[in-house]
PDB file of C-alpha atoms in Angstrom:
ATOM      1  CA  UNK A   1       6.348 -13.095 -25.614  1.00 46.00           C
ATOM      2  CA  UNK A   2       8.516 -15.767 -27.165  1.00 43.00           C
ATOM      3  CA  UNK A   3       7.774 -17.963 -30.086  1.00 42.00           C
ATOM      4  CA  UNK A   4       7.401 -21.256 -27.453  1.00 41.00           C
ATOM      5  CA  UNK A   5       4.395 -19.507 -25.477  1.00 43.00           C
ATOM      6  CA  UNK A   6       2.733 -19.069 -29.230  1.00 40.00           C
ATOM      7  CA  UNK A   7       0.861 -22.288 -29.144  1.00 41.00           C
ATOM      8  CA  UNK A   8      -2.485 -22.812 -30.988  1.00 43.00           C
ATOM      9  CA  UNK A   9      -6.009 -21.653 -29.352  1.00 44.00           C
ATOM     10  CA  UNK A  10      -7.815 -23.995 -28.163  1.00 45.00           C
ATOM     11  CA  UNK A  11     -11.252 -24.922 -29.280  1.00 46.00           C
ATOM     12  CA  UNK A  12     -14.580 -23.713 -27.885  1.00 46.00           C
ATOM     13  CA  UNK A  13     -16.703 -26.312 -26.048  1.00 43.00           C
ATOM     14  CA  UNK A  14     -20.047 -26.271 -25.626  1.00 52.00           C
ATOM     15  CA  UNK A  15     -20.834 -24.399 -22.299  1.00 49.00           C
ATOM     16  CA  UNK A  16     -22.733 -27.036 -20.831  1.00 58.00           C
ATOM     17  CA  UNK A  17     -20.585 -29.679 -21.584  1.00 93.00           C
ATOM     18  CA  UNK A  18     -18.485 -30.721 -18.319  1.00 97.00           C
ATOM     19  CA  UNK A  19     -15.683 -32.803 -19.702  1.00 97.00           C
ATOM     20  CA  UNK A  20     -15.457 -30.271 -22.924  1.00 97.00           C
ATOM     21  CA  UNK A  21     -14.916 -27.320 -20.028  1.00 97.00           C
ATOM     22  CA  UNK A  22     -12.024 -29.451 -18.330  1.00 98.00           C
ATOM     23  CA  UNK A  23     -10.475 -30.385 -21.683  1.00 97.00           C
ATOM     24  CA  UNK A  24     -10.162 -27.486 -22.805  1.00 98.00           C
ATOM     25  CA  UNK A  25      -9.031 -25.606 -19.481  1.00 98.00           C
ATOM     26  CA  UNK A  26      -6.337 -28.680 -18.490  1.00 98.00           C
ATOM     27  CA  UNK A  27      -3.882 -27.190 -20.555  1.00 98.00           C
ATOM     28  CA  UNK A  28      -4.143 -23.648 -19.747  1.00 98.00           C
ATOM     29  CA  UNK A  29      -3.078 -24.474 -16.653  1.00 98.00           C
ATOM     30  CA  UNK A  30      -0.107 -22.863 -14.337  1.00 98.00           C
ATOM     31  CA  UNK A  31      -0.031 -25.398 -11.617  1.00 98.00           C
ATOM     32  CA  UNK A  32       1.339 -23.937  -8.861  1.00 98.00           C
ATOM     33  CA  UNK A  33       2.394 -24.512  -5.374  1.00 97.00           C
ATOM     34  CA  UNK A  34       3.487 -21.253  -3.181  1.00 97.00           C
ATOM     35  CA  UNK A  35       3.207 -22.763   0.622  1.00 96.00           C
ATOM     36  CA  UNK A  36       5.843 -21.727   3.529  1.00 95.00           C
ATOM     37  CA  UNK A  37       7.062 -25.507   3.587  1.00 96.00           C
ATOM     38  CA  UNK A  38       7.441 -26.334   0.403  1.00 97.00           C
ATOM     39  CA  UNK A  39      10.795 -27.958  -0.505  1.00 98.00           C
ATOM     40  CA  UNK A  40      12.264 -30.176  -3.023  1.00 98.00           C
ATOM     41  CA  UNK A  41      10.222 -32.836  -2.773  1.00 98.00           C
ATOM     42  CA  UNK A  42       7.204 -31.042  -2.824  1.00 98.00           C
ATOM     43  CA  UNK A  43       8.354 -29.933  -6.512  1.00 98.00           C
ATOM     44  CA  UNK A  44       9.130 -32.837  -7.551  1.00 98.00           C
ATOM     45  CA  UNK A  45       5.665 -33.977  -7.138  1.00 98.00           C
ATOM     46  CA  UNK A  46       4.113 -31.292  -8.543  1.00 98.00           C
ATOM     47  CA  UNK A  47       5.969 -31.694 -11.555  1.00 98.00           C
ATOM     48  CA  UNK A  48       4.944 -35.448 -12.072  1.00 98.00           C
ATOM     49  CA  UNK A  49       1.494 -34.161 -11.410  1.00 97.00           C
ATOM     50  CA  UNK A  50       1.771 -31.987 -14.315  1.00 98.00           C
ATOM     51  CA  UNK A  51       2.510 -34.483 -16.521  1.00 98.00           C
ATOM     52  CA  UNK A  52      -0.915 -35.977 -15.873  1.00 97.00           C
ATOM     53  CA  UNK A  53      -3.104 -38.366 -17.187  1.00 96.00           C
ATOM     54  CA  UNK A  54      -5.281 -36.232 -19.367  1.00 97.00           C
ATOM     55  CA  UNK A  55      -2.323 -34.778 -20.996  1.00 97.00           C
ATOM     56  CA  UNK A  56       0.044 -31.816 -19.475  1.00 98.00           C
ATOM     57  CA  UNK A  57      -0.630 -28.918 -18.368  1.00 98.00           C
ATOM     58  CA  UNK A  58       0.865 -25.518 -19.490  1.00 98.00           C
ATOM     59  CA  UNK A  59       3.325 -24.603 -16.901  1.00 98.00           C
ATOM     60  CA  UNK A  60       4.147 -25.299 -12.907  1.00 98.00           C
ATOM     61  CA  UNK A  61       4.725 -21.923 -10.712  1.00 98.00           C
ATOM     62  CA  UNK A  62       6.613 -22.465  -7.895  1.00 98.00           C
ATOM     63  CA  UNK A  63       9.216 -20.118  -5.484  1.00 98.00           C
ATOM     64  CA  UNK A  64      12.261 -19.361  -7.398  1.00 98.00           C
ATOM     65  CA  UNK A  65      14.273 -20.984  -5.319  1.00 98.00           C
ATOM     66  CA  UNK A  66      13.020 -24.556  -6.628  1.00 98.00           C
ATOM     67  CA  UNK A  67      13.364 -23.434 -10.463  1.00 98.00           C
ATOM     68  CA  UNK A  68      16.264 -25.633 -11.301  1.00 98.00           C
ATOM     69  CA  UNK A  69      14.901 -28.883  -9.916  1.00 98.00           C
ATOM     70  CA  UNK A  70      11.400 -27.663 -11.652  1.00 98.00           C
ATOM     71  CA  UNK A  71      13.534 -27.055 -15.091  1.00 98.00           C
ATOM     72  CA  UNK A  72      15.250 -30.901 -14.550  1.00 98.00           C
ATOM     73  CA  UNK A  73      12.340 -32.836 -13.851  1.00 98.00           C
ATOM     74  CA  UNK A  74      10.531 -31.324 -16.696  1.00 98.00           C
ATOM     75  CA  UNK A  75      13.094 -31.268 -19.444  1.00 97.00           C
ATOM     76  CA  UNK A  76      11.477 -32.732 -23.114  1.00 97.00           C
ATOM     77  CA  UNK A  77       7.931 -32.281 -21.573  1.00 98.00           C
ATOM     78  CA  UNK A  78       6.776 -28.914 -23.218  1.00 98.00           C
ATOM     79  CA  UNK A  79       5.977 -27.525 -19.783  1.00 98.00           C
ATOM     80  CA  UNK A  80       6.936 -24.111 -18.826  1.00 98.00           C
ATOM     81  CA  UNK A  81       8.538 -23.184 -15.086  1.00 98.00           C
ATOM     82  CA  UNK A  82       7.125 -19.903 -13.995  1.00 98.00           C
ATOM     83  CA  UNK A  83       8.247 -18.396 -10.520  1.00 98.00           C
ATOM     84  CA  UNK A  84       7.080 -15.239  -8.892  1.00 98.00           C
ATOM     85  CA  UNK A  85       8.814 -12.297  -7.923  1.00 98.00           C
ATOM     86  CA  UNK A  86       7.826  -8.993  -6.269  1.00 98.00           C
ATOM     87  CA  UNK A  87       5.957 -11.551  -3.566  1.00 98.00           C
ATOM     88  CA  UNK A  88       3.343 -11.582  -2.169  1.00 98.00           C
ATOM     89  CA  UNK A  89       3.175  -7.364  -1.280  1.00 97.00           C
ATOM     90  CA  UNK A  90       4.387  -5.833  -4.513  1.00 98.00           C
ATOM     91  CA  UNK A  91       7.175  -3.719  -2.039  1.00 96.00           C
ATOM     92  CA  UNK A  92      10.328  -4.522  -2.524  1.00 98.00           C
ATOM     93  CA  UNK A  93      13.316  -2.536  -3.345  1.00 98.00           C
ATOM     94  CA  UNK A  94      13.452  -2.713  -7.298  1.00 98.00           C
ATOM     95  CA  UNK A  95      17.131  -4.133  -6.960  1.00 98.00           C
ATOM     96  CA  UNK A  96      16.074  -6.505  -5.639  1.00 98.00           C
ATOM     97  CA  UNK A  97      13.478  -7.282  -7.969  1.00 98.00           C
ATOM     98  CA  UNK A  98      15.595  -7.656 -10.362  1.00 98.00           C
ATOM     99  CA  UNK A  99      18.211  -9.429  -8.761  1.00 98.00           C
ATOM    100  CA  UNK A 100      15.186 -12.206  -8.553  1.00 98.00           C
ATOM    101  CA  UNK A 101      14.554 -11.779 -11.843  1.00 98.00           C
ATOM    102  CA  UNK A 102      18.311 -12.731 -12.889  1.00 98.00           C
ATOM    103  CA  UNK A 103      19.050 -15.957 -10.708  1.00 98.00           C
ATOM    104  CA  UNK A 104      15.212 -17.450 -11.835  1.00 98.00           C
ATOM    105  CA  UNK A 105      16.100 -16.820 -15.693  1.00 98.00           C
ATOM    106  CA  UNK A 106      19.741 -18.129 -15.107  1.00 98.00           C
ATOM    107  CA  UNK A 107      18.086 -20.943 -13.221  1.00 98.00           C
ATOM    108  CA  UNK A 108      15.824 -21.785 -15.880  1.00 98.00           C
ATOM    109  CA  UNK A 109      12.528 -19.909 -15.489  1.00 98.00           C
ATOM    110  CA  UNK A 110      10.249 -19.920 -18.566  1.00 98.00           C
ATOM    111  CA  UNK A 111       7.816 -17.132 -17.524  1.00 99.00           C
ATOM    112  CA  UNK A 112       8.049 -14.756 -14.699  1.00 99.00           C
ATOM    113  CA  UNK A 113       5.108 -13.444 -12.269  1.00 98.00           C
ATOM    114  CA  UNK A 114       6.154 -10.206 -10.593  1.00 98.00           C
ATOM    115  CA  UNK A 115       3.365  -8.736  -8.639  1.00 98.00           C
ATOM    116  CA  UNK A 116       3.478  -4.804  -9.467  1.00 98.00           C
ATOM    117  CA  UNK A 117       3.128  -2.530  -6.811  1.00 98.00           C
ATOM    118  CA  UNK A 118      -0.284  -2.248  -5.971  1.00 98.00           C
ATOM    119  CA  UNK A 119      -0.132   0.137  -2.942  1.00 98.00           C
ATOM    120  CA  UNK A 120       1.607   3.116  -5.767  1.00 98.00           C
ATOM    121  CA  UNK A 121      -1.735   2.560  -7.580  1.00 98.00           C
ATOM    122  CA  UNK A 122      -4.303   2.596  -4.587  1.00 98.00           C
ATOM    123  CA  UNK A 123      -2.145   5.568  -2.666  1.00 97.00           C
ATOM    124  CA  UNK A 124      -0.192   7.421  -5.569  1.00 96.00           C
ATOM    125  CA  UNK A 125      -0.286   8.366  -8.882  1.00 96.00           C
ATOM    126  CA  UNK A 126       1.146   4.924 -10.058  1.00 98.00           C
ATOM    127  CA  UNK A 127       4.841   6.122 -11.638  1.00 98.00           C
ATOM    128  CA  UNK A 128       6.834   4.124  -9.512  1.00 98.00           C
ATOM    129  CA  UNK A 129       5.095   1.047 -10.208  1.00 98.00           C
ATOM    130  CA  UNK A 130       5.314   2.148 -14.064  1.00 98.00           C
ATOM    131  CA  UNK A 131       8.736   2.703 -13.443  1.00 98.00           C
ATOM    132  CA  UNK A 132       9.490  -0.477 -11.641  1.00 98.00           C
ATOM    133  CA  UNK A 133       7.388  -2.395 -14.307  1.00 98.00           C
ATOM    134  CA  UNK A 134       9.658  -1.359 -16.654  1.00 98.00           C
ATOM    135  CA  UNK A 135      12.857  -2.364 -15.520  1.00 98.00           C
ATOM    136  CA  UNK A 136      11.751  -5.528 -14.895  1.00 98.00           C
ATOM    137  CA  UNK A 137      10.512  -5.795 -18.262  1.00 98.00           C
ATOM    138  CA  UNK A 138      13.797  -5.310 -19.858  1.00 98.00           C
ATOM    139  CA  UNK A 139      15.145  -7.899 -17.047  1.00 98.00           C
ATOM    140  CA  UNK A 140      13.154 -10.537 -18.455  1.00 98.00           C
ATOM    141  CA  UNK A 141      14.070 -10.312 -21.781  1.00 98.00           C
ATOM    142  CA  UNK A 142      12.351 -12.995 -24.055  1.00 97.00           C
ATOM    143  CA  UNK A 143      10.871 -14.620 -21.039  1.00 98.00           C
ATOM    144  CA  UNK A 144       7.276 -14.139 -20.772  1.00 98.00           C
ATOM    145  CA  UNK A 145       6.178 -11.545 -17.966  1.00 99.00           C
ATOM    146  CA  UNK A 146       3.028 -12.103 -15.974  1.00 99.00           C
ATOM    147  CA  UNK A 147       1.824  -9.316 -14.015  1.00 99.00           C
ATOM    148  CA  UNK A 148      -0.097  -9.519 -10.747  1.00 98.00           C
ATOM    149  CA  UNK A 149      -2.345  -7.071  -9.865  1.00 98.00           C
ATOM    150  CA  UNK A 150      -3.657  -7.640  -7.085  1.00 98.00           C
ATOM    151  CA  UNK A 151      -7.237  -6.811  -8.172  1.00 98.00           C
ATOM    152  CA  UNK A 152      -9.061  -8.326  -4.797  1.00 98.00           C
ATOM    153  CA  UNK A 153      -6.636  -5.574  -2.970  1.00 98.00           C
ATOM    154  CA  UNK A 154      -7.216  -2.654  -5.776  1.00 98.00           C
ATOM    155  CA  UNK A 155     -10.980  -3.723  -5.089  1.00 97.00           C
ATOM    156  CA  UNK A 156     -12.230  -0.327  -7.411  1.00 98.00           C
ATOM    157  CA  UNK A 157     -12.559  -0.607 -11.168  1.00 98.00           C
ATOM    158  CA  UNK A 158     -11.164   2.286 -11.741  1.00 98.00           C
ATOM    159  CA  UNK A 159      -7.870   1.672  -9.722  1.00 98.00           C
ATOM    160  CA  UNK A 160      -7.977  -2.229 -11.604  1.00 98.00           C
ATOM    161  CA  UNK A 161      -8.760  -0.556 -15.052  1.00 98.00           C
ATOM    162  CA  UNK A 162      -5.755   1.925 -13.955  1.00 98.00           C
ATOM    163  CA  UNK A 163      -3.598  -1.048 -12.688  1.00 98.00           C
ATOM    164  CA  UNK A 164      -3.847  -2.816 -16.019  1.00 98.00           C
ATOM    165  CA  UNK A 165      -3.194   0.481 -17.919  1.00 98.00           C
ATOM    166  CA  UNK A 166       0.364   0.594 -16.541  1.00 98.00           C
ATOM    167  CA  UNK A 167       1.466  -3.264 -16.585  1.00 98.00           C
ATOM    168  CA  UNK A 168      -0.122  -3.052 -20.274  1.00 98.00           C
ATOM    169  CA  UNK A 169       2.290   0.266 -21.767  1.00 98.00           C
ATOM    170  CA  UNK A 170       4.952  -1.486 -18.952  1.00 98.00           C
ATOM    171  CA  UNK A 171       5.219  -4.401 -21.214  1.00 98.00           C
ATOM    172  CA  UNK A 172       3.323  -7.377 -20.092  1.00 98.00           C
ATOM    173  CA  UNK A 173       2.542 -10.617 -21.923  1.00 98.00           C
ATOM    174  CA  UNK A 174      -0.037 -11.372 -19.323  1.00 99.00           C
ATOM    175  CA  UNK A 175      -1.878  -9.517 -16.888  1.00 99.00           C
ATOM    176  CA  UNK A 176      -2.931 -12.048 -13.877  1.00 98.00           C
ATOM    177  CA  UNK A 177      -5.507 -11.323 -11.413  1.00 98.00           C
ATOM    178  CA  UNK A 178      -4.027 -12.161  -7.761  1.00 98.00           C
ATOM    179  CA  UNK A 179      -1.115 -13.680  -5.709  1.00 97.00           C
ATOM    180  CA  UNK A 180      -3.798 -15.558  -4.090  1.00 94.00           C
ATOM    181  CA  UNK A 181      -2.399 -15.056  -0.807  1.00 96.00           C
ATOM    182  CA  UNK A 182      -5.348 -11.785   0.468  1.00 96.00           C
ATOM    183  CA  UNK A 183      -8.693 -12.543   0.763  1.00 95.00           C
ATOM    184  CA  UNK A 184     -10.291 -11.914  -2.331  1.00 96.00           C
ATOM    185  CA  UNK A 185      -8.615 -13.624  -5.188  1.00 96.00           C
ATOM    186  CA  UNK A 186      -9.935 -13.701  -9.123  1.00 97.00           C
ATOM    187  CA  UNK A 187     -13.546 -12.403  -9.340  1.00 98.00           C
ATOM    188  CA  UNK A 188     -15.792 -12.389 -12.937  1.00 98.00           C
ATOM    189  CA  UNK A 189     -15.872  -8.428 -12.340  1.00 98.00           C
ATOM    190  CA  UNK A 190     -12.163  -8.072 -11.926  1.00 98.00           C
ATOM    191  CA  UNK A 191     -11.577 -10.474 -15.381  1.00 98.00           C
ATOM    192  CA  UNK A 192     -14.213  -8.675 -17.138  1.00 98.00           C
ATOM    193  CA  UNK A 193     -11.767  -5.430 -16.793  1.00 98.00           C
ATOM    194  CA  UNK A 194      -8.284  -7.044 -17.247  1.00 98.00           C
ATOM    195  CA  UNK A 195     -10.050  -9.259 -20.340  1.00 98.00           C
ATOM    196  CA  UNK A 196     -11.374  -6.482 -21.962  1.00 98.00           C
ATOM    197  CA  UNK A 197      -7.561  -4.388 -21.189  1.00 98.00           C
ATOM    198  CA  UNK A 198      -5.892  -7.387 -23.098  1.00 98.00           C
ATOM    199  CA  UNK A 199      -8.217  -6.900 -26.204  1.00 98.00           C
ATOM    200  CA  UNK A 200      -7.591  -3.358 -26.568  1.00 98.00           C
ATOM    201  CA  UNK A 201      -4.043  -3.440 -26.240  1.00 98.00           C
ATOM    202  CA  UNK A 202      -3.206  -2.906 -29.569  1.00 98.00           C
ATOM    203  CA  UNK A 203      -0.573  -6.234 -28.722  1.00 98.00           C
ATOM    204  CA  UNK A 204      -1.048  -9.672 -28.017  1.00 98.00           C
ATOM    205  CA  UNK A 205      -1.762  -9.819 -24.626  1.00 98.00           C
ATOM    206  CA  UNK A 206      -2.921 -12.772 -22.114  1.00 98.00           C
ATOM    207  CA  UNK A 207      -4.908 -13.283 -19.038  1.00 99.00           C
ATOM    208  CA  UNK A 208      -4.640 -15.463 -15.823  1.00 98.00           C
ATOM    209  CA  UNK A 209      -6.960 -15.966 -13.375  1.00 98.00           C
ATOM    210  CA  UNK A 210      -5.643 -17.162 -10.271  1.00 97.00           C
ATOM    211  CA  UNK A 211      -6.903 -17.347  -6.538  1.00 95.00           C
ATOM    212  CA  UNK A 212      -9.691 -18.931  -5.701  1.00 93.00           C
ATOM    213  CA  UNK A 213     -10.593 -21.040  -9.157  1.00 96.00           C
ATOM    214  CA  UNK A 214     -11.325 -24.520  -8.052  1.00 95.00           C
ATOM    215  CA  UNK A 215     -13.649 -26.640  -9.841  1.00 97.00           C
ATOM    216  CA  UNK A 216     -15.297 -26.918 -13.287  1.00 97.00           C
ATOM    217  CA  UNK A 217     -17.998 -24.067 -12.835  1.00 97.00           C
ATOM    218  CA  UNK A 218     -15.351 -21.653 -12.018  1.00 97.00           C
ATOM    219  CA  UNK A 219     -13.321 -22.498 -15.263  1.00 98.00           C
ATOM    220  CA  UNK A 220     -16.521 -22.443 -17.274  1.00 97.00           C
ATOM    221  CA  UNK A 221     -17.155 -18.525 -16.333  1.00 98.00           C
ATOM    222  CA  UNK A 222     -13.913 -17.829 -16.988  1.00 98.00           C
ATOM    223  CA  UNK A 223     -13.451 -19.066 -20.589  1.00 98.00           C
ATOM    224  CA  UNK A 224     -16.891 -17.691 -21.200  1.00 98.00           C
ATOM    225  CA  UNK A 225     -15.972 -14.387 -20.310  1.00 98.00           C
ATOM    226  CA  UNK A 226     -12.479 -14.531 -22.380  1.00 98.00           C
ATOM    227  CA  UNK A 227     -15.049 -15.827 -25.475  1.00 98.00           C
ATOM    228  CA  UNK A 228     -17.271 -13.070 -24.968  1.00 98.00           C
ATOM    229  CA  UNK A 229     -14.643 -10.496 -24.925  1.00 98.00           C
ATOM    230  CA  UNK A 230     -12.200 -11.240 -27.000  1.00 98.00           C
ATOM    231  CA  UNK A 231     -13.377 -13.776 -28.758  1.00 98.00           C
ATOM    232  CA  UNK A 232     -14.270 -17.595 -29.032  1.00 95.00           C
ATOM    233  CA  UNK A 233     -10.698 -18.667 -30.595  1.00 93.00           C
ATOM    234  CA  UNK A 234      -8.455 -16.538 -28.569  1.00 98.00           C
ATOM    235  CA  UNK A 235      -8.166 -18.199 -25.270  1.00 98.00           C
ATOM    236  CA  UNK A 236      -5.228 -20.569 -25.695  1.00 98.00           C
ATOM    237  CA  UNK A 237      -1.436 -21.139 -23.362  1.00 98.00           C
ATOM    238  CA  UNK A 238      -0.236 -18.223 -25.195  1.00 98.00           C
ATOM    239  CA  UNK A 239      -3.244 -15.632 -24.222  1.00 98.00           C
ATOM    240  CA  UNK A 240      -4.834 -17.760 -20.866  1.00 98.00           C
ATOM    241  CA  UNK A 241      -3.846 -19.317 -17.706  1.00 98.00           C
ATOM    242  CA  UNK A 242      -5.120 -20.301 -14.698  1.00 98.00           C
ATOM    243  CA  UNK A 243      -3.631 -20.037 -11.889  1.00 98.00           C
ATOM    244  CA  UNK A 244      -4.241 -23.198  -9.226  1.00 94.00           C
ATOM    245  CA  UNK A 245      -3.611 -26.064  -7.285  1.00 91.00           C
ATOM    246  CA  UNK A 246      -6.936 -27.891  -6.688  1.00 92.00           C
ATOM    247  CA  UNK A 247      -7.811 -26.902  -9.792  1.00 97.00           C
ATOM    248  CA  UNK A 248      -6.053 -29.671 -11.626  1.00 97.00           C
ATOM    249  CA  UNK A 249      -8.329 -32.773  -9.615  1.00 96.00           C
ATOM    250  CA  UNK A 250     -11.735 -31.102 -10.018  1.00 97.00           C
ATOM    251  CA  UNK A 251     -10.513 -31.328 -14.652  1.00 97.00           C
ATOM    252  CA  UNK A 252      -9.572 -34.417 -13.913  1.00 97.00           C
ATOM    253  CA  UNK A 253     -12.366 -36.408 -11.773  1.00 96.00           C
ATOM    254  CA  UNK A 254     -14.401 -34.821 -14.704  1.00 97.00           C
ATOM    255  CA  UNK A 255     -12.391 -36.746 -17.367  1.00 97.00           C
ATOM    256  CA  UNK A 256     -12.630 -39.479 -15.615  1.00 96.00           C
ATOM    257  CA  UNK A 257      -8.799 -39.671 -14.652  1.00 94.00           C
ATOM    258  CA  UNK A 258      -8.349 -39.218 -11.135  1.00 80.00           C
ATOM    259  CA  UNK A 259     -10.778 -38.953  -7.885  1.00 68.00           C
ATOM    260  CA  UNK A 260     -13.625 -36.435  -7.114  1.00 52.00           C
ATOM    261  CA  UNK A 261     -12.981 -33.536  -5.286  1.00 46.00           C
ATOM    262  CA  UNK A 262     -10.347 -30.260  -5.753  1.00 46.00           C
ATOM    263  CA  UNK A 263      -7.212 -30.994  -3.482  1.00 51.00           C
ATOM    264  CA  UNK A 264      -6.436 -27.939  -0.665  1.00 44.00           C
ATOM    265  CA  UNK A 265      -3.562 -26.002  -2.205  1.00 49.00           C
ATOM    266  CA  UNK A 266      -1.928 -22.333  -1.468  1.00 53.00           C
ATOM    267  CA  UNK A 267      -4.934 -20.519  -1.688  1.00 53.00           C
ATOM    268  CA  UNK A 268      -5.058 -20.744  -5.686  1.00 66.00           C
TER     269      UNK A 268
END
């Protein structure tokens, strides 16, 4: 993880306090935008989005192809581009992987969110997605890695507990919860195993949730659970993200900065 993700934790609010819960989750935020149409434009926006009203938020995640307009529109802001690779299915050649890898870091890319491949852990023993983890790993260099697991799809603890195993030994700074492009995205039960992987790692290591959180009751569990498990100072940018669209309106209406109501998004 680089020194620029190593930002400081912020501070526990009280769990019944709505506007505490949005302050505090605002800038753990990946706002992202992963729809078929999106083009320039639709970057653009989300980038002046992220510079919101109630402050920034910690990075935009977009499809790498947008990564260099992402990187110019938010140049001096302190927010981070992330782009996924490996996307949606986790199946691609690892070549190309890493030829994805390459142009989004040459383009810009802060952070990279490369979806492992599931389908080795639920039908094999899990050594090519080890192996694949790996290389990409070393392709990212100082960039921070974020890696999908696809828990809604693993569905088993014991295949999510495995799945988080191998991204942790693989290298990963973060270990996220879903592409949010199946039908189950982030679940409490699926955080609970990834949270309590990222304490045990021996390593700093962070946790996104991402698919399906939407409004202020969802981020409350969430930090909750990252309190309970590892701690009421350790959920920060550097160590937690979530991963969303609609997210962003639901923190704000709370703070009293925008209208009520979660906008649709891509499934985060």
């Amino acid at each position: 993880m680089t020194d620029s993700t190593r930002l400081p934790p912020a501070a526990g609010p009280s769990p019944d306090d709505d506007a505490a819960v949005a302050a505090r989750a605002l800038p753990l935020l990946d706002l992202t935008s992963l729809n078929d149409g999106d083009d320039a434009d639709t970057v653009v926006r989300l980038c002046d989005r992220a510079q919101s009203a109630a402050g920034p938020v910690a990075a935009v995640c977009i499809w790498p192809l947008w990564v260099a307009i992402a990187k110019s529109n938010l140049r001096g802001t302190g927010i981070r581009v992330a782009t996924v690779v490996n996307f949606p299915g986790g199946s691609f050649p690892r070549e190309r992987v890493l030829y994805e890898i390459g142009e989004a870091l040459a383009d810009g890319a802060d952070e990279i969110d490369v979806v492992m491949n599931y389908a080795d852990v639920i039908n094999g023993s899990g050594a090519r997605a080890a192996a694949d983890l790996a290389a990409c790993r070393e392709a990212c260099g100082d960039a921070t890695m974020k890696v999908i697991l696809e828990t809604g799809s693993l569905a088993k603890p014991v295949l999510i507990a495995k799945a988080a195993g191998i991204a942790v030994e693989a290298g990963a700074d973060f270990l996220k919860t879903s592409t949010g492009k199946v039908p189950v995205g982030a679940t409490p039960g699926a955080a609970r195993i990834l949270l309590e992987a990222c304490r045990d790692a021996g390593r700093p290591v962070g946790f996104k949730a991402s698919g399906g959180v939407r409004d202020i009751a969802g981020a409350r569990e969430y930090l909750a659970l990252a309190d309970a498990i590892c701690g009421p100072d350790w959920a920060g940018p550097a160590t937690f993200r979530f991963g969303a669209s609609g997210l962003l309106d639901a923190l704000l209406a709370t703070l009293g900065k925008g209208p009520a109501g979660p906008r649709s998004g891509s499934g985060y």
